[in-house]
Short mmCIF file of C-alpha atoms in Angstrom, two decimals:
data_model
loop_
_atom_site.label_atom_id
_atom_site.label_comp_id
_atom_site.label_asym_id
_atom_site.label_seq_id
_atom_site.Cartn_x
_atom_site.Cartn_y
_atom_site.Cartn_z
CA MET A 940 0.08 0.20 0.11
CA ARG A 941 1.28 3.73 -1.06
CA VAL A 942 0.25 6.79 1.10
CA SER A 943 0.17 9.96 -0.66
CA VAL A 944 2.78 12.81 0.82
CA ALA A 945 0.78 15.68 -0.62
CA PHE A 946 -2.62 13.75 0.76
CA VAL A 947 -0.82 13.45 4.74
CA THR A 948 0.33 17.22 4.39
CA THR A 949 -3.03 17.77 3.94
CA VAL A 950 -4.54 16.61 6.92
CA ALA A 951 -5.07 18.86 9.74
CA ALA A 952 -2.22 18.41 12.15
CA GLY A 953 -3.80 16.17 15.71
CA THR A 954 -5.85 14.33 13.49
CA VAL A 955 -4.90 10.88 13.13
CA THR A 956 -6.38 8.82 9.60
CA PRO A 957 -6.88 5.69 9.03
CA THR A 958 -4.41 4.94 7.22
CA GLN A 959 -2.23 6.21 9.63
CA LYS A 960 -4.35 3.54 11.93
CA VAL A 961 -3.38 1.09 9.52
CA ILE A 962 0.25 1.88 9.19
CA GLU A 963 0.83 2.56 12.63
CA LEU A 964 -0.55 -1.50 12.94
CA LEU A 965 1.48 -2.76 10.72
CA GLN A 966 4.97 -0.85 12.53
CA GLY A 967 3.53 -2.69 15.19
CA MET A 968 2.85 -6.22 13.51
CA ALA A 969 6.50 -5.54 12.40
CA GLN A 970 8.49 -4.60 15.55
CA LYS A 971 6.87 -7.41 16.48
CA ALA A 972 7.65 -9.92 14.18
CA GLU A 973 11.76 -8.93 13.98
CA ALA A 974 11.06 -8.75 18.41
CA GLU A 975 9.67 -12.66 18.56
CA LYS A 976 12.20 -13.64 15.57
CA GLU A 977 15.17 -12.09 17.71
CA ALA A 978 13.92 -14.05 20.64
CA GLU A 979 13.28 -17.17 19.03
CA VAL A 980 16.76 -17.06 17.87
CA LYS A 981 18.03 -16.46 21.06
CA ASP A 982 16.01 -19.39 22.55
CA HIS A 983 17.04 -21.28 19.84
CA PHE A 984 20.63 -20.63 20.52
CA LYS A 985 20.73 -21.69 24.14
CA TYR A 986 18.57 -24.56 23.10
CA VAL A 987 21.34 -25.60 20.45
CA THR A 988 23.56 -25.18 23.56
CA PHE A 989 21.47 -27.61 25.23
CA CYS A 990 21.83 -30.11 22.95
CA GLU A 991 25.28 -29.91 22.47
CA ASP A 992 26.48 -30.10 25.82
CA THR A 993 23.76 -32.42 26.79
CA ALA A 994 25.22 -35.31 23.37
CA THR A 995 28.62 -33.75 24.74
CA ALA A 996 28.36 -35.50 27.80
CA LYS A 997 26.64 -38.76 27.34
CA GLN A 998 29.03 -39.29 24.58
CA ARG A 999 31.83 -39.06 27.12
CA ALA A 1000 29.47 -41.37 29.25
CA ILE A 1001 29.13 -43.67 26.39
CA ASP A 1002 33.16 -43.78 26.07
CA VAL A 1003 33.85 -44.64 29.71
CA GLY A 1004 30.98 -47.02 29.39
CA ASN A 1005 32.56 -48.45 26.12
CA LYS A 1006 36.17 -48.04 28.29
CA LYS A 1007 34.43 -50.82 30.96
CA ILE A 1008 33.14 -52.91 28.99
CA GLU A 1009 36.32 -53.52 27.68
CA GLN A 1010 37.92 -53.76 30.30
CA LEU A 1011 35.09 -56.15 32.16
CA LYS A 1012 35.69 -58.27 28.74
CA ALA A 1013 39.39 -58.10 29.67
CA GLU A 1014 39.15 -58.72 33.51
CA ILE A 1015 36.37 -62.21 32.63
CA ALA A 1016 39.16 -63.40 29.97
CA THR A 1017 41.83 -63.30 32.64
CA GLU A 1018 39.85 -65.45 36.13
CA THR A 1019 38.67 -67.61 33.43
CA ALA A 1020 41.56 -68.29 31.53
CA SER A 1021 43.18 -68.69 35.09
CA SER A 1022 39.88 -70.68 36.69
CA GLU A 1023 40.78 -73.01 33.52
CA LYS A 1024 44.31 -73.32 34.40
CA LEU A 1025 43.39 -74.04 38.07
CA GLY A 1026 40.71 -76.67 37.10
CA GLY A 1027 43.67 -78.85 35.34
CA GLU A 1028 46.36 -78.18 38.09
CA ILE A 1029 43.63 -79.92 40.70
CA GLU A 1030 42.53 -82.34 38.17
CA GLU A 1031 46.16 -83.42 38.21
CA LEU A 1032 47.06 -83.35 41.65
CA ASP A 1033 43.53 -85.58 42.07
CA GLY A 1034 45.29 -88.22 40.39
CA GLU A 1035 48.49 -87.65 42.05
CA ILE A 1036 46.69 -87.67 45.43
CA SER A 1037 44.68 -90.57 43.64
CA GLN A 1038 48.14 -92.58 42.53
CA ALA A 1039 49.51 -91.84 46.01
CA GLU A 1040 46.51 -93.37 48.28
CA GLN A 1041 46.56 -96.10 46.13
CA GLU A 1042 49.75 -97.00 45.86
CA MET A 1043 49.35 -96.80 50.12
CA GLN A 1044 46.57 -99.33 50.33
CA ALA A 1045 48.63 -101.06 48.12
CA ALA A 1046 51.94 -101.60 50.00
CA THR A 1047 49.76 -101.64 52.87
CA GLU A 1048 47.82 -104.87 51.69
CA LEU A 1049 51.18 -106.53 50.45
CA ARG A 1050 53.25 -105.45 53.79
CA ALA A 1051 49.82 -107.83 55.81
CA GLN A 1052 50.57 -110.63 53.95
CA GLU A 1053 54.68 -110.07 54.13
CA LYS A 1054 53.89 -109.88 57.74
CA ASN A 1055 52.02 -113.09 57.52
CA ASP A 1056 54.08 -115.22 55.66
CA TYR A 1057 56.77 -113.88 57.62
CA MET A 1058 55.70 -115.38 60.60
CA VAL A 1059 54.37 -118.92 59.34
CA GLN A 1060 57.55 -119.48 58.18
CA ASP A 1061 59.45 -118.17 61.56
CA GLN A 1062 56.93 -120.24 63.03
CA ASP A 1063 58.26 -123.36 61.42
CA TYR A 1064 61.82 -122.17 62.42
CA ALA A 1065 60.96 -121.74 65.80
CA GLU A 1066 59.71 -125.52 65.61
CA SER A 1067 62.59 -126.91 63.68
CA LEU A 1068 64.55 -125.51 66.47
CA ASP A 1069 63.05 -127.03 68.74
CA ALA A 1070 62.37 -130.57 67.59
CA MET A 1071 65.76 -130.55 66.57
CA ASP A 1072 67.09 -129.01 70.40
CA ARG A 1073 64.88 -132.05 71.99
CA ALA A 1074 65.98 -134.57 68.73
CA ILE A 1075 69.61 -134.46 70.18
CA ILE A 1076 68.82 -134.18 73.49
CA GLU A 1077 66.78 -137.85 73.39
CA LEU A 1078 69.69 -139.09 70.68
CA LYS A 1079 72.04 -138.66 73.64
CA LYS A 1080 70.60 -140.25 76.42
CA MET A 1081 69.48 -142.56 73.78
CA ASP A 1082 70.46 -146.87 75.01
CA HIS A 1083 71.79 -147.96 71.99
CA SER A 1084 68.49 -148.43 70.57
CA THR A 1085 68.23 -147.69 66.07
CA ALA A 1086 64.19 -148.90 66.44
CA GLN A 1087 63.67 -145.53 69.51
CA ALA A 1088 66.53 -144.01 67.18
CA GLU A 1089 64.47 -144.09 64.00
CA MET A 1090 61.00 -142.97 65.78
CA LEU A 1091 62.25 -140.65 67.17
CA LEU A 1092 64.16 -138.98 63.79
CA GLN A 1093 60.58 -139.60 61.89
CA LYS A 1094 58.68 -137.48 64.67
CA THR A 1095 61.69 -134.77 64.27
CA ALA A 1096 61.52 -134.72 60.43
CA ALA A 1097 57.58 -134.35 61.23
CA HIS A 1098 58.28 -130.82 62.84
CA THR A 1099 60.73 -129.57 60.91
CA LYS A 1100 59.07 -128.01 57.60
CA SER A 1101 62.30 -125.94 57.12
CA VAL A 1102 64.05 -128.62 56.77
CA SER A 1103 64.51 -129.99 53.17
CA VAL A 1104 63.73 -133.42 51.94
CA GLY A 1105 67.35 -133.69 50.88
CA GLU A 1106 68.99 -133.08 54.21
CA TRP A 1107 66.80 -135.35 55.99
CA GLU A 1108 67.60 -138.31 53.18
CA GLN A 1109 70.82 -137.99 54.27
CA VAL A 1110 70.45 -138.53 57.64
CA TRP A 1111 68.16 -142.19 56.33
CA ARG A 1112 71.17 -143.42 54.41
CA VAL A 1113 73.25 -143.05 57.62
CA LEU A 1114 70.77 -144.81 59.66
CA ALA A 1115 69.66 -147.52 57.29
CA GLN A 1116 73.79 -148.34 56.48
CA SER A 1117 73.51 -148.17 60.39
CA LYS A 1118 71.10 -150.66 59.95
CA LYS A 1119 72.29 -152.87 57.66
CA THR A 1120 75.77 -153.16 58.93
CA GLY A 1121 74.04 -154.29 62.53
CA LEU A 1122 75.99 -151.93 63.95
CA LEU A 1123 73.19 -150.80 66.20
CA GLN A 1124 73.51 -154.18 67.90
CA ASP A 1125 73.46 -154.76 71.54
CA SER A 1126 76.38 -157.24 71.22
CA GLY A 1127 79.28 -155.36 72.72
CA ALA A 1128 82.00 -153.05 72.95
CA PRO A 1129 83.07 -152.78 69.23
CA GLU A 1130 79.29 -152.29 68.73
CA VAL A 1131 78.88 -149.93 71.26
CA ALA A 1132 81.59 -147.94 69.97
CA ALA A 1133 80.50 -147.77 66.51
CA TYR A 1134 76.87 -147.25 67.80
CA THR A 1135 78.65 -144.26 69.10
CA SER A 1136 80.43 -143.08 66.44
CA HIS A 1137 77.28 -143.63 63.73
CA MET A 1138 74.97 -141.88 66.17
CA GLY A 1139 76.49 -139.16 67.18
CA GLY A 1140 77.30 -138.12 62.90
CA ILE A 1141 73.39 -138.14 62.70
CA ILE A 1142 74.31 -135.95 65.85
CA GLY A 1143 76.22 -133.91 64.55
CA MET A 1144 73.77 -133.93 61.21
CA LEU A 1145 71.35 -132.67 63.37
CA GLU A 1146 73.94 -129.87 64.88
CA ASP A 1147 74.24 -129.10 61.32
CA MET A 1148 70.70 -128.17 60.74
CA LYS A 1149 70.20 -126.83 63.79
CA ASP A 1150 72.48 -124.55 62.53
CA LYS A 1151 71.67 -123.89 59.31
CA ILE A 1152 67.90 -123.45 60.55
CA SER A 1153 69.25 -120.56 62.91
CA GLU A 1154 70.87 -118.39 60.12
CA GLU A 1155 68.23 -118.85 57.37
CA LYS A 1156 65.76 -118.02 60.54
CA ALA A 1157 68.01 -114.91 61.73
CA GLN A 1158 68.03 -113.35 58.14
CA LEU A 1159 64.52 -114.07 57.86
CA ASN A 1160 64.14 -111.65 60.84
CA THR A 1161 66.66 -109.14 59.33
CA GLU A 1162 64.93 -109.02 55.86
CA GLU A 1163 61.55 -108.61 57.86
CA ALA A 1164 62.49 -105.94 59.90
CA ASN A 1165 63.79 -104.78 56.40
CA ARG A 1166 61.08 -104.75 55.17
CA GLY A 1167 59.16 -103.03 57.66
CA HIS A 1168 61.56 -100.19 57.87
CA ALA A 1169 61.42 -100.17 54.21
CA TYR A 1170 57.75 -99.95 54.44
CA GLU A 1171 57.32 -97.53 57.10
CA LEU A 1172 59.78 -95.11 55.40
CA SER A 1173 57.29 -95.65 52.04
CA MET A 1174 54.31 -94.74 53.81
CA ILE A 1175 55.83 -91.45 55.58
CA ASP A 1176 57.12 -90.78 51.99
CA LEU A 1177 53.87 -91.50 50.19
CA SER A 1178 51.76 -89.59 53.47
CA ASP A 1179 53.48 -86.27 52.87
CA LYS A 1180 53.22 -86.46 49.21
CA VAL A 1181 49.15 -87.10 49.91
CA GLU A 1182 49.14 -84.51 52.65
CA PHE A 1183 51.36 -81.91 50.61
CA ASP A 1184 49.52 -82.17 47.53
CA LYS A 1185 45.89 -82.09 49.44
CA GLN A 1186 47.18 -78.71 50.58
CA ILE A 1187 48.43 -77.72 47.49
CA ARG A 1188 44.78 -78.67 46.21
CA GLY A 1189 43.59 -76.62 48.60
CA GLU A 1190 44.79 -73.32 47.74
CA LYS A 1191 44.43 -74.26 43.94
CA ALA A 1192 40.66 -75.01 44.76
CA SER A 1193 40.44 -71.84 46.88
CA ALA A 1194 41.96 -69.87 44.65
CA ARG A 1195 39.47 -71.17 41.37
CA ALA A 1196 36.33 -70.24 43.32
CA SER A 1197 38.12 -66.68 43.71
CA ALA A 1198 38.80 -66.14 40.57
CA ASN A 1199 34.92 -67.99 39.09
CA LYS A 1200 33.59 -65.38 41.97
CA ALA A 1201 35.46 -62.64 40.48
CA ALA A 1202 34.94 -63.97 36.83
CA ALA A 1203 31.03 -64.16 37.78
CA GLU A 1204 30.66 -60.82 39.34
CA ALA A 1205 32.70 -58.98 36.45
CA ASP A 1206 30.59 -60.70 34.36
CA GLY A 1207 27.10 -59.15 36.42
CA GLU A 1208 28.87 -56.10 35.99
CA LEU A 1209 29.56 -56.60 32.44
CA SER A 1210 25.90 -56.94 31.93
CA GLU A 1211 24.89 -53.45 33.86
CA THR A 1212 27.18 -51.23 32.63
CA THR A 1213 26.71 -52.98 28.72
CA ALA A 1214 22.49 -52.16 29.63
CA VAL A 1215 23.44 -48.57 30.52
CA ARG A 1216 25.87 -48.09 27.73
CA ASN A 1217 23.15 -49.27 25.16
CA GLU A 1218 20.90 -47.35 27.02
CA ASP A 1219 22.83 -44.53 26.70
CA VAL A 1220 23.62 -45.04 23.08
CA GLN A 1221 19.53 -44.84 22.40
CA PHE A 1222 19.50 -41.05 23.95
CA LEU A 1223 21.46 -40.02 22.85
CA SER A 1224 20.44 -40.90 19.30
CA ASP A 1225 17.08 -39.90 19.71
CA HIS A 1226 18.27 -36.39 21.32
CA ASN A 1227 19.78 -35.51 18.30
CA ALA A 1228 17.14 -36.83 16.95
CA GLU A 1229 15.32 -34.45 18.36
CA CYS A 1230 17.39 -31.40 17.97
CA LYS A 1231 17.97 -31.82 14.94
CA LYS A 1232 14.66 -31.97 13.97
CA ASN A 1233 13.70 -29.00 16.18
CA SER A 1234 16.84 -26.95 14.55
CA GLU A 1235 14.72 -27.98 11.24
CA GLU A 1236 11.39 -26.38 12.61
CA PHE A 1237 13.13 -23.26 13.54
CA GLU A 1238 14.77 -22.75 10.43
CA MET A 1239 11.53 -23.04 8.63
CA ARG A 1240 9.87 -20.92 11.18
CA GLN A 1241 12.78 -18.20 10.81
CA GLU A 1242 12.33 -17.96 7.42
CA THR A 1243 8.28 -17.81 7.70
CA ARG A 1244 9.34 -14.92 10.00
CA ALA A 1245 11.55 -13.50 7.39
CA GLU A 1246 9.09 -13.20 4.97
CA GLU A 1247 6.17 -11.78 7.18
CA VAL A 1248 8.44 -8.89 8.09
CA LYS A 1249 9.52 -8.56 4.86
CA ALA A 1250 5.86 -8.32 3.72
CA LEU A 1251 4.44 -6.45 6.21
CA GLY A 1252 7.64 -4.18 5.16
CA LYS A 1253 6.45 -3.73 1.95
CA ALA A 1254 3.21 -2.81 2.86
CA ILE A 1255 4.43 0.03 5.12
CA GLU A 1256 6.15 1.56 2.13
#
C-alpha cells in the first residue's frame, strides 16, 4: 500500500487518519514479528547449546561405558583362563593323590601278606629248632636202640618243615647203613663204640641242620625288619606327598573359587554396564534426532518470520 505524502500533509495537525492507523498497526506488527524472531533466535541458541552439551556429556558417558566394557571383558577372560588353568592343575593333583593313596593301600596289603608269611615261616623255624633241640638231647640219652632212634628222627622230621627232604635223606642213609651192618646191636663193646660213632654223626648232622635253621631264621628276621622299615619309610613319603598335594589342592581350589567369583561378578557388572551404555546410545540417538528436528523447524519458522517482516515492510512503504 502506498500513501501519498501530499495527501498526508493536507490533513490538519493532530488528526489521525485511517491510513495512519493502518500504518501504525503494520509497524507494530513488524516490530513484534522482528522481536519474536530475535527472541526465538536467542532461545534457539540456548537450545542448541543444551543439545550440544547434553550430547557431549552423553557421548562421554558412552565412551566411559565402552572402556569399562572392554576392561570387564578382559577381566572375565583373565579370570576364566585362570580358573581353567587351576582346574587342570587340580585335576592333575587329584590324579596324583588318588595314585598315592592306591599305592599306600597296595603297599599296606602287601605288607600284611608279608607279615603273615613271615610269622608262618618264623613259626616253622622256631618249631624246627625246638624239635632239633629235643631230638639231639634224646639221642644223646638214648641207649643204643635203632628203633627208638628211627622213631625219634621220623617224629623230628615231621616237625621240621624248614629242613629240606634232601637233608633228611642223608640222615636216613646213615641210619640205613647202620642198620644194614648191624652196628646198632647190643652185642658188645665194639658195637657200642660203632653205634656211638654213627649216632654221633647223625647228631652232628642234626646240629648242622640246627645251625643252618638258626642262620636262616636270623636272615628271615633281618629281611622282615628291613621290609618293615622300608614300608614305614614308604608310608611316610606317600603320606607326606598326599598331605602336601591336598594342601596345594586346597589352595588352588580356593584360588579357583575366587577366580570364578571374580568372573561372575565381572560378568554381572558387564551386563549392567552394557545395559546402561545401550540406554545411553539410544538416548543420544533420540536426543540428536529431536534436536535436529527442532532445528529444522526453527529454520522453517525463521524463514516464515523473515518473509512476514519483509511483507510488512513492503506494506508499510
